[in-house]
PDB file of C-alpha atoms in Angstrom:
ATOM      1  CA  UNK A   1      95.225  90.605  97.894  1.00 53.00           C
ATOM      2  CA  UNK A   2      95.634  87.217  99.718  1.00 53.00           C
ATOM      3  CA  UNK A   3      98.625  86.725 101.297  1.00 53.00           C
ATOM      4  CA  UNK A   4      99.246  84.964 104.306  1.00 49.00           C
ATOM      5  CA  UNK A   5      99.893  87.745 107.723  1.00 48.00           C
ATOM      6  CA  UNK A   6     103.461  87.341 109.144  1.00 46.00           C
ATOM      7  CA  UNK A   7     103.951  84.269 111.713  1.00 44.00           C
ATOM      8  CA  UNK A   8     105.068  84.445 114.725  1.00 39.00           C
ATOM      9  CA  UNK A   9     108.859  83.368 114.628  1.00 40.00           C
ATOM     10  CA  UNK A  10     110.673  81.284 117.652  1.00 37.00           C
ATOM     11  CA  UNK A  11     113.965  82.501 115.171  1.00 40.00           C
ATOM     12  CA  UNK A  12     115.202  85.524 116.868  1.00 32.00           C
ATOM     13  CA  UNK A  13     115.041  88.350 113.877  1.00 34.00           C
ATOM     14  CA  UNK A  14     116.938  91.079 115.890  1.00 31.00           C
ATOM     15  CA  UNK A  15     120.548  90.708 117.658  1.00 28.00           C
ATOM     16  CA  UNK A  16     119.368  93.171 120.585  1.00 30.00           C
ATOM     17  CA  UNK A  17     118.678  96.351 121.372  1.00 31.00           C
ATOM     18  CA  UNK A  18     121.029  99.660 122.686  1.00 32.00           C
ATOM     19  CA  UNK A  19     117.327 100.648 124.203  1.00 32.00           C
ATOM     20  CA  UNK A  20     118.307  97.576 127.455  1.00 26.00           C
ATOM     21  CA  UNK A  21     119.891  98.522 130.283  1.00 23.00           C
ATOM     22  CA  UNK A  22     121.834  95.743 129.954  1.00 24.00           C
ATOM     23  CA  UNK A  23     124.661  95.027 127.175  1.00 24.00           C
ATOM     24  CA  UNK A  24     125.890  91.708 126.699  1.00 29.00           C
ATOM     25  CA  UNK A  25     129.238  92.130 128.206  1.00 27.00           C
ATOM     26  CA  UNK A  26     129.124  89.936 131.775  1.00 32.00           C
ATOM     27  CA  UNK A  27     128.579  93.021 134.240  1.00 30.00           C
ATOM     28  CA  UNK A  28     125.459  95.467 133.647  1.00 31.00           C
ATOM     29  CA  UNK A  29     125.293  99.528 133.439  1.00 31.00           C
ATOM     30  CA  UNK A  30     124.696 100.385 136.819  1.00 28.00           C
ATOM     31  CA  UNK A  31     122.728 103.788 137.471  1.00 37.00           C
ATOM     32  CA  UNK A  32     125.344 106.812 137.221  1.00 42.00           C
ATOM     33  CA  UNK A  33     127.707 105.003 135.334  1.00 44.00           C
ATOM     34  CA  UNK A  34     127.988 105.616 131.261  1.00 45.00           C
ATOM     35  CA  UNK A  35     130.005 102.811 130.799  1.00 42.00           C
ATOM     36  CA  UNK A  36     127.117 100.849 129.044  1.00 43.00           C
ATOM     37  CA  UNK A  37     126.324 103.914 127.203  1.00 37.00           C
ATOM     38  CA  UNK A  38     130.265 103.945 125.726  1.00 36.00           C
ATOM     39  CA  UNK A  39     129.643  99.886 124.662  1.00 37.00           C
ATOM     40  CA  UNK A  40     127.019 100.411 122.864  1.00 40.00           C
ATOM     41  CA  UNK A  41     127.585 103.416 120.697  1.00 33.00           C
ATOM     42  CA  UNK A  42     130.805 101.211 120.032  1.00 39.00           C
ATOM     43  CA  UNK A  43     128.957  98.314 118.937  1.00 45.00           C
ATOM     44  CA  UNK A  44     126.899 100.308 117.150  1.00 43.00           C
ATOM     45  CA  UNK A  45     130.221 101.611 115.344  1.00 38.00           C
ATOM     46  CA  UNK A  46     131.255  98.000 114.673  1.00 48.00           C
ATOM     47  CA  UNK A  47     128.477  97.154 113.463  1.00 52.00           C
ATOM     48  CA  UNK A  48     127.898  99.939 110.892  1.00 52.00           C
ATOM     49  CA  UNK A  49     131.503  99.068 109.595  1.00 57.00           C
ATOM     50  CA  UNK A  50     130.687  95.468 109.337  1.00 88.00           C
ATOM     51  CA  UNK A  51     127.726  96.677 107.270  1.00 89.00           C
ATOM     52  CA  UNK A  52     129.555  98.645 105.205  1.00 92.00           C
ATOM     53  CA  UNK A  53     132.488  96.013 104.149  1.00 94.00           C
ATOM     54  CA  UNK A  54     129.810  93.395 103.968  1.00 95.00           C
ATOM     55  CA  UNK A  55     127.522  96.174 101.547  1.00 94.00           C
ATOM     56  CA  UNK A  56     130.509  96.422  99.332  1.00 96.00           C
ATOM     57  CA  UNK A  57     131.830  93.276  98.899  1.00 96.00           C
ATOM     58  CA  UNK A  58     128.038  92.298  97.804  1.00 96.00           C
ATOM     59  CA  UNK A  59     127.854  95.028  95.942  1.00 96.00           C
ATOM     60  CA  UNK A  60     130.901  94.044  93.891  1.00 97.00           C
ATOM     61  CA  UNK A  61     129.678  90.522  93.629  1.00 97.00           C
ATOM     62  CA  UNK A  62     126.333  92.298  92.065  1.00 98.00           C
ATOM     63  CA  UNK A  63     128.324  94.365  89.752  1.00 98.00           C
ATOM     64  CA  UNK A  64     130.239  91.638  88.455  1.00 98.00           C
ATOM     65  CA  UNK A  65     127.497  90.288  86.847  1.00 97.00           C
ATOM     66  CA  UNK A  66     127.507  90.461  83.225  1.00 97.00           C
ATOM     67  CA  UNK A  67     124.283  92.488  81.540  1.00 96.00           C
ATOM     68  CA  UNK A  68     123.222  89.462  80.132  1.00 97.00           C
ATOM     69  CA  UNK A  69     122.886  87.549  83.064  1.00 98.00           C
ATOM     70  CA  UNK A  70     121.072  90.015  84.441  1.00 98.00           C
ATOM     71  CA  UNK A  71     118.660  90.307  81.841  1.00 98.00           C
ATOM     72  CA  UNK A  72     118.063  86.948  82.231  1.00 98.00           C
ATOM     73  CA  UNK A  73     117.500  87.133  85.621  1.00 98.00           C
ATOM     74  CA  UNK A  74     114.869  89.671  85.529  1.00 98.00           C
ATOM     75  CA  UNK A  75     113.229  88.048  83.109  1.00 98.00           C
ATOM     76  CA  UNK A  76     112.848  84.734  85.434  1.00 98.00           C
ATOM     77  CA  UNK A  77     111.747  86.887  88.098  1.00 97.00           C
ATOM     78  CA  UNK A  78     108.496  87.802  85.777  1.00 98.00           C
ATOM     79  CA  UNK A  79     108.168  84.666  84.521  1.00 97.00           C
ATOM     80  CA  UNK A  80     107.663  83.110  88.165  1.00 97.00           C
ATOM     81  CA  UNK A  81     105.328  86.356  89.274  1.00 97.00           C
ATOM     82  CA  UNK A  82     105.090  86.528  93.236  1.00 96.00           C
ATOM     83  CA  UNK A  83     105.110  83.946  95.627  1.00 95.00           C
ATOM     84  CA  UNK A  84     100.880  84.260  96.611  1.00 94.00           C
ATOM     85  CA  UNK A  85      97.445  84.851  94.554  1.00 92.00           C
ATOM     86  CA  UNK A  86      97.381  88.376  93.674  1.00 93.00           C
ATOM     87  CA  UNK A  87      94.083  90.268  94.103  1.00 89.00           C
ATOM     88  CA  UNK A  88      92.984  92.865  91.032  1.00 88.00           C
ATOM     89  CA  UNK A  89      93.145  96.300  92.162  1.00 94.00           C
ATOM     90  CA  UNK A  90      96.345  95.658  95.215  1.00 97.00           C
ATOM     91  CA  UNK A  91      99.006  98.135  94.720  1.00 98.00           C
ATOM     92  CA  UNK A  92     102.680  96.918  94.244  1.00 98.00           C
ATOM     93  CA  UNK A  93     105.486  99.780  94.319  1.00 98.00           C
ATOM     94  CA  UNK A  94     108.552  98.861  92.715  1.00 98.00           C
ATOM     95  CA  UNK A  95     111.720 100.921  91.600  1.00 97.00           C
ATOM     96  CA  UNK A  96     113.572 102.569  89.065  1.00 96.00           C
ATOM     97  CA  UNK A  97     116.744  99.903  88.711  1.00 96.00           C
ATOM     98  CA  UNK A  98     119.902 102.077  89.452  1.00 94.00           C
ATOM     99  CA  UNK A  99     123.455 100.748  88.489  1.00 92.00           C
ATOM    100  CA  UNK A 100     123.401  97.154  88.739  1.00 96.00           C
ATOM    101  CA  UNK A 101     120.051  96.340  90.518  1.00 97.00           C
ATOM    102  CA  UNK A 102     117.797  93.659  89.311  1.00 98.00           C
ATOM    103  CA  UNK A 103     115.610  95.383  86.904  1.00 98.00           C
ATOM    104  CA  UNK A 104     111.959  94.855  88.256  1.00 98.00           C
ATOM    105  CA  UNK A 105     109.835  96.420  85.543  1.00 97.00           C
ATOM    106  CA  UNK A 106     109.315  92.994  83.402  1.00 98.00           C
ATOM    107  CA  UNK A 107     107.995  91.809  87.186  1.00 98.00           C
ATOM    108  CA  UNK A 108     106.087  94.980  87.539  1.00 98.00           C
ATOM    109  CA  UNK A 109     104.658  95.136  83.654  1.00 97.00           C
ATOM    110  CA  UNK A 110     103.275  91.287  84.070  1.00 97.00           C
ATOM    111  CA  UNK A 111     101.726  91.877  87.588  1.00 97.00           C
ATOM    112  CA  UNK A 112     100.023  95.060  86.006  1.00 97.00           C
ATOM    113  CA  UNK A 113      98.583  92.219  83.018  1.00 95.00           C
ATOM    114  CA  UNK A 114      97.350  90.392  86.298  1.00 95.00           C
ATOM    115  CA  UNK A 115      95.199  93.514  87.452  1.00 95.00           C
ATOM    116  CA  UNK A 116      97.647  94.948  89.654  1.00 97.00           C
ATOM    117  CA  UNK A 117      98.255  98.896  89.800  1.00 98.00           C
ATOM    118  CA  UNK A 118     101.773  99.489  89.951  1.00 98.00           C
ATOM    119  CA  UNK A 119     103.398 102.521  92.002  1.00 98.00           C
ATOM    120  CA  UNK A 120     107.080 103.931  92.292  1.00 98.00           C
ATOM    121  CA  UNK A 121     109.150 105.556  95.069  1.00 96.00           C
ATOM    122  CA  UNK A 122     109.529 109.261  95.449  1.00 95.00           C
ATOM    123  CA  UNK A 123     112.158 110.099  98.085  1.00 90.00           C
ATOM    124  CA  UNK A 124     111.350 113.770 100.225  1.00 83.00           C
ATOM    125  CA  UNK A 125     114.279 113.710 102.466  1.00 74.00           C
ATOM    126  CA  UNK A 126     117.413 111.567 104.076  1.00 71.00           C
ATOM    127  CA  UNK A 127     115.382 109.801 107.020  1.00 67.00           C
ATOM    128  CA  UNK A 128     112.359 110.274 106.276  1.00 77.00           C
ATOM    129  CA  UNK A 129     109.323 107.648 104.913  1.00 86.00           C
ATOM    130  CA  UNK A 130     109.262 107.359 101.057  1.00 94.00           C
ATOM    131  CA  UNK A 131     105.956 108.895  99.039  1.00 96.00           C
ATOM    132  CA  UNK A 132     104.610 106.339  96.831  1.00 98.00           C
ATOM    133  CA  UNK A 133     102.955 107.577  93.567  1.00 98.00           C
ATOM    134  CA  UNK A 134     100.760 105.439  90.869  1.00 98.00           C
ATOM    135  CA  UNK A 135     103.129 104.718  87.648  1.00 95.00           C
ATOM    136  CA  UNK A 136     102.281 103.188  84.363  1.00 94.00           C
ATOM    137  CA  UNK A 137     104.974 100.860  82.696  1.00 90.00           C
ATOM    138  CA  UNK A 138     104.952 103.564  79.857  1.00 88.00           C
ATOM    139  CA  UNK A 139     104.634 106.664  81.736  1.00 91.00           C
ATOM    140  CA  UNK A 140     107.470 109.383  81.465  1.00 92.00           C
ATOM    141  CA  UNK A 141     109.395 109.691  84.343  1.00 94.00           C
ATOM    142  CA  UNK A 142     111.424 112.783  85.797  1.00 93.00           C
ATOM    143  CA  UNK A 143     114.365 113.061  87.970  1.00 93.00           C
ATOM    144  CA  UNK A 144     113.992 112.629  91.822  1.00 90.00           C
ATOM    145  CA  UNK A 145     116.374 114.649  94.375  1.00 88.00           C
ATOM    146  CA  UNK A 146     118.950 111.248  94.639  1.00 86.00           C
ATOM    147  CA  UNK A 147     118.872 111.522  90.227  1.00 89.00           C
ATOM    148  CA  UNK A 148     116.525 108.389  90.247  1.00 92.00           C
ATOM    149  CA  UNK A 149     113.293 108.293  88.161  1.00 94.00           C
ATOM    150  CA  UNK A 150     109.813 108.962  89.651  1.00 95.00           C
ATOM    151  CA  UNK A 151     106.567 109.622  88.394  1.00 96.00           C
ATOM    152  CA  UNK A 152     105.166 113.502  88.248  1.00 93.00           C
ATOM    153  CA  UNK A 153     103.861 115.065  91.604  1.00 93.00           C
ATOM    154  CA  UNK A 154     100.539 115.303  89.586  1.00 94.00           C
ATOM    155  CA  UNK A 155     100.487 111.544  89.837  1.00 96.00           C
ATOM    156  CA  UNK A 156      98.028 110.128  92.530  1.00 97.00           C
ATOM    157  CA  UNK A 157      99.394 109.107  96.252  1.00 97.00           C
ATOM    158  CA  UNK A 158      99.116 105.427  97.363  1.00 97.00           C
ATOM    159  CA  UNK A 159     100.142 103.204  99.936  1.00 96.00           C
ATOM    160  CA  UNK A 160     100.934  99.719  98.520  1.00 97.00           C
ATOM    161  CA  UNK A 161      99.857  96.499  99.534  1.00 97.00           C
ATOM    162  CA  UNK A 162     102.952  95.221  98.144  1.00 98.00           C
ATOM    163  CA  UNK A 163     106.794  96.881  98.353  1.00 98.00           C
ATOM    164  CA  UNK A 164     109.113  95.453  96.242  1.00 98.00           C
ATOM    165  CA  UNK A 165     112.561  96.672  97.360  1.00 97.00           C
ATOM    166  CA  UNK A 166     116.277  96.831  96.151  1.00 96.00           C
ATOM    167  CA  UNK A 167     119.200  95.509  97.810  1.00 96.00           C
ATOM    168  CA  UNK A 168     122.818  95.615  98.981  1.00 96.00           C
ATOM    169  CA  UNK A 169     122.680  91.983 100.895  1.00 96.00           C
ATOM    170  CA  UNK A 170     120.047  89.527 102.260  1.00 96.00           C
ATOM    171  CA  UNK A 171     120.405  86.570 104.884  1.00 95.00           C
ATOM    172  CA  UNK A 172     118.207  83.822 105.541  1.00 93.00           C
ATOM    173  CA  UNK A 173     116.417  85.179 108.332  1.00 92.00           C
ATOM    174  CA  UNK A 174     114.724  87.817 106.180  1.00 94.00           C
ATOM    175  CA  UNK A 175     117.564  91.121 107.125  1.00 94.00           C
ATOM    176  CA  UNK A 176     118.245  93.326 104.424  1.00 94.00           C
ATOM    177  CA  UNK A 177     120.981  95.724 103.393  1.00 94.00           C
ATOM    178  CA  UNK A 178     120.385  98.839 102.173  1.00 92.00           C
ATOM    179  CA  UNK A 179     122.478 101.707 101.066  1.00 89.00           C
ATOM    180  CA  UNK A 180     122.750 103.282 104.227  1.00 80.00           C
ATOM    181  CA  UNK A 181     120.188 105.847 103.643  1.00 78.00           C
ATOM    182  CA  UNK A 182     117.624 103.972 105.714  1.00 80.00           C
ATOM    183  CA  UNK A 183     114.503 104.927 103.431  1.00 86.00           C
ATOM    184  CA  UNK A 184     112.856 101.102 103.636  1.00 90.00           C
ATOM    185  CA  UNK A 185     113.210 100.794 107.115  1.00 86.00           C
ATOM    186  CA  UNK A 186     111.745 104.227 107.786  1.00 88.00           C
ATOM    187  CA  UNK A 187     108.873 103.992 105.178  1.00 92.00           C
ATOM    188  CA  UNK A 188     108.058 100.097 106.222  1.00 91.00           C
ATOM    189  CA  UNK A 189     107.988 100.887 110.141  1.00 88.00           C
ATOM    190  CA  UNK A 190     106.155 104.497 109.379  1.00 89.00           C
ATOM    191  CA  UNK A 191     103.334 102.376 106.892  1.00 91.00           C
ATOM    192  CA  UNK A 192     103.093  99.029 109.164  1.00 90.00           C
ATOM    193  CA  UNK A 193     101.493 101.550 112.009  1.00 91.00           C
ATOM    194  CA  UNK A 194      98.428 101.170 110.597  1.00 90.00           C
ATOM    195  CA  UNK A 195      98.739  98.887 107.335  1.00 92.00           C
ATOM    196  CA  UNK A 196      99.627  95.063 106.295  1.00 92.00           C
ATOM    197  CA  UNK A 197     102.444  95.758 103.847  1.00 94.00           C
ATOM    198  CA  UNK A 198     104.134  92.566 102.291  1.00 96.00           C
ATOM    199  CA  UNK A 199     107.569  93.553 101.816  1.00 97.00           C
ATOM    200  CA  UNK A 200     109.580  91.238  99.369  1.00 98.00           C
ATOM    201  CA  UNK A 201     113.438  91.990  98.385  1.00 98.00           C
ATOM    202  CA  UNK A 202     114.385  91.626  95.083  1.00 98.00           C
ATOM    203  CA  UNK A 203     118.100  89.999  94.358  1.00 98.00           C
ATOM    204  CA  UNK A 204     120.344  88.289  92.529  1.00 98.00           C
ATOM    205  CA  UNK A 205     121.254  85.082  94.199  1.00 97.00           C
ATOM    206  CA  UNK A 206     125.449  86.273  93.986  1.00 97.00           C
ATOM    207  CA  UNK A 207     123.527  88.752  97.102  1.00 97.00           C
ATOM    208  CA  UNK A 208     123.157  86.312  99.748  1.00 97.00           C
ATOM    209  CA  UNK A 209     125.445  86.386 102.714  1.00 96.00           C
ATOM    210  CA  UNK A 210     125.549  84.259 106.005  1.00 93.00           C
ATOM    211  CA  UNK A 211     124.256  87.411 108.156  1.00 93.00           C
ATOM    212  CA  UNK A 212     123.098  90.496 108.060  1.00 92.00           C
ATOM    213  CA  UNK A 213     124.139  92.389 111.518  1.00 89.00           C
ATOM    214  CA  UNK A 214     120.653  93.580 112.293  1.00 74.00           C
ATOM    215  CA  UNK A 215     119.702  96.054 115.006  1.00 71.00           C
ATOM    216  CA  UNK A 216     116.490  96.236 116.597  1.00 62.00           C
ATOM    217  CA  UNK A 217     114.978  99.374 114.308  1.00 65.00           C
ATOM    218  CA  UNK A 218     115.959  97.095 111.198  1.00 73.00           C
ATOM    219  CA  UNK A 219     112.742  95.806 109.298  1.00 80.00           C
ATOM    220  CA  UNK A 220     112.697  92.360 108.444  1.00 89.00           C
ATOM    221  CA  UNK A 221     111.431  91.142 105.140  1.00 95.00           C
ATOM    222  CA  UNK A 222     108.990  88.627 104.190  1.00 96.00           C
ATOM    223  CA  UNK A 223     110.072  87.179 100.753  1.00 97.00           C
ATOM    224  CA  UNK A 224     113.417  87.325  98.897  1.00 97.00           C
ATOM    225  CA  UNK A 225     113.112  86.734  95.464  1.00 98.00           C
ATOM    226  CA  UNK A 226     116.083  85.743  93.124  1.00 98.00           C
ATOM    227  CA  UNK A 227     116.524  84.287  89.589  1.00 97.00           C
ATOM    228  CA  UNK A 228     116.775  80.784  91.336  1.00 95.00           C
ATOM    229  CA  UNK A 229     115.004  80.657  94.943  1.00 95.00           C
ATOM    230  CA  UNK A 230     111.874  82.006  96.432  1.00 96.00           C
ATOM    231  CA  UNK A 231     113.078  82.885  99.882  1.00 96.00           C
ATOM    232  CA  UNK A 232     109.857  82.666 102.626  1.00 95.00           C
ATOM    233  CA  UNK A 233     110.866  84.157 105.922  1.00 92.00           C
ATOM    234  CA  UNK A 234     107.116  84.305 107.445  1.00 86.00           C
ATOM    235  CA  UNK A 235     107.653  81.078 108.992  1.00 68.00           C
ATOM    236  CA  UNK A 236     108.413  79.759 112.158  1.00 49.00           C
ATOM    237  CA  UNK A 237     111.556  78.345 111.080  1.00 48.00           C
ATOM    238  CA  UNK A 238     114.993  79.535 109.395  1.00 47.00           C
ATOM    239  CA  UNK A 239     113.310  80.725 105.729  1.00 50.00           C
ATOM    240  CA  UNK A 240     113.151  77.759 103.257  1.00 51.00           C
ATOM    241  CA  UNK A 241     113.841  78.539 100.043  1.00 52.00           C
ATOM    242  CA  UNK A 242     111.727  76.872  97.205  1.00 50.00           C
ATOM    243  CA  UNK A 243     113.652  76.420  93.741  1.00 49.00           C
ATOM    244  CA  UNK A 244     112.271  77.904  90.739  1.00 45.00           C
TER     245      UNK A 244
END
């Protein structure tokens, strides 16, 4: 697969970390006192709530969207493939499209016409890294634990080069919301240990907000793709977004 390795960004990705001994608040967390403890967990609390409004209100932006358009949408996604050469024989993962997501199988059925072998998702517990297993376009799925389609446990075990990924929300510095579950963060921080993953949301364009409040365990992406931009975050700068 050739795709260029993450740059080094001089654009902060992460709004700090509950790890410091110091919270941004004018007077620091002395030894023996909790106080700095008690700010945290609260920002922590404010932040998950501002994730959670800002979730849903993209969320009902996303369901808005009429089938048609995003039909449509999809099908620009495949016609514009990914952003980079693709090598025969890299593994992309995709997903099984639940409610309204942007449906990636026309994506993942022209990338498999490029020599790409395709994999899907199969979630093992709340928390915990995803399994990825090798998928055909016109294999038969079965139900997963969270009712979403995933190939057999007979299928084959892989970890992809490539991770295409759902979303709730995405910003211009590459953050992502999720559902809440935390399943891409886990899997991309558990696989990164020892692999080059490319990790590229897939959107509609309604899905963009300002920011994303992003903690330090949050896993940046490198691409958004949408039915009108091409969203590169590896940069050194704020991601620039090339119209297609």
């Amino acid at each position: 697969m050739s795709c260029p390795r993450r740059r080094a960004s001089s654009t902060p990705r992460r709004l700090g970390s509950c790890n410091s001994r110091l919270w941004n608040t004018g007077s620091p967390a002395f030894a023996g006192d909790d106080s700095g403890a008690r700010l945290c967990l609260r920002g922590k609390a404010r932040m998950s709530n501002s994730k959670a409004e800002l979730r849903a209100k993209a969320l009902a932006k996303r369901d808005a969207l009429s089938e048609k358009k995003r039909a449509a949408a999809a099908t620009k996604l495949a016609k514009r493939g990914l952003p980079f050469k693709l090598l025969p024989g890299s593994i992309v993962s995709g997903y099984s499209p639940i409610r309204s997501e942007i449906d990636p199988m026309p994506l993942l059925r022209k990338l498999a016409e490029e020599g790409a072998r395709l994999a899907l998702p199969c979630v093992t517990a709340r928390g915990q890294s995803l399994v990825f297993r090798i998928f055909h376009p016109n294999d038969r799925l079965m139900l997963g634990p969270l009712g979403i389609p995933e190939p057999s446990p007979a299928a084959s075990e892989v970890i992809p080069d490539i991770m295409l990924t759902p979303l709730a929300a995405f910003d211009r510095l590459g953050h992502r919301i999720g559902y809440g579950a935390g399943h891409y963060d886990f899997t991309f921080a558990h696989l990164r240990k020892t692999k080059q993953i490319v990790g590229i949301g897939l959107a509609f364009a309604a899905q963009e907000i300002e920011a994303v409040p992003a903690l330090s365990h949050d896993v940046a992406l490198d691409y958004v793709l949408t039915e009108s931009d091409v969203f590169d975050f590896r940069s050194s700068e704020v991601a620039h977004s090339l119209r297609g």
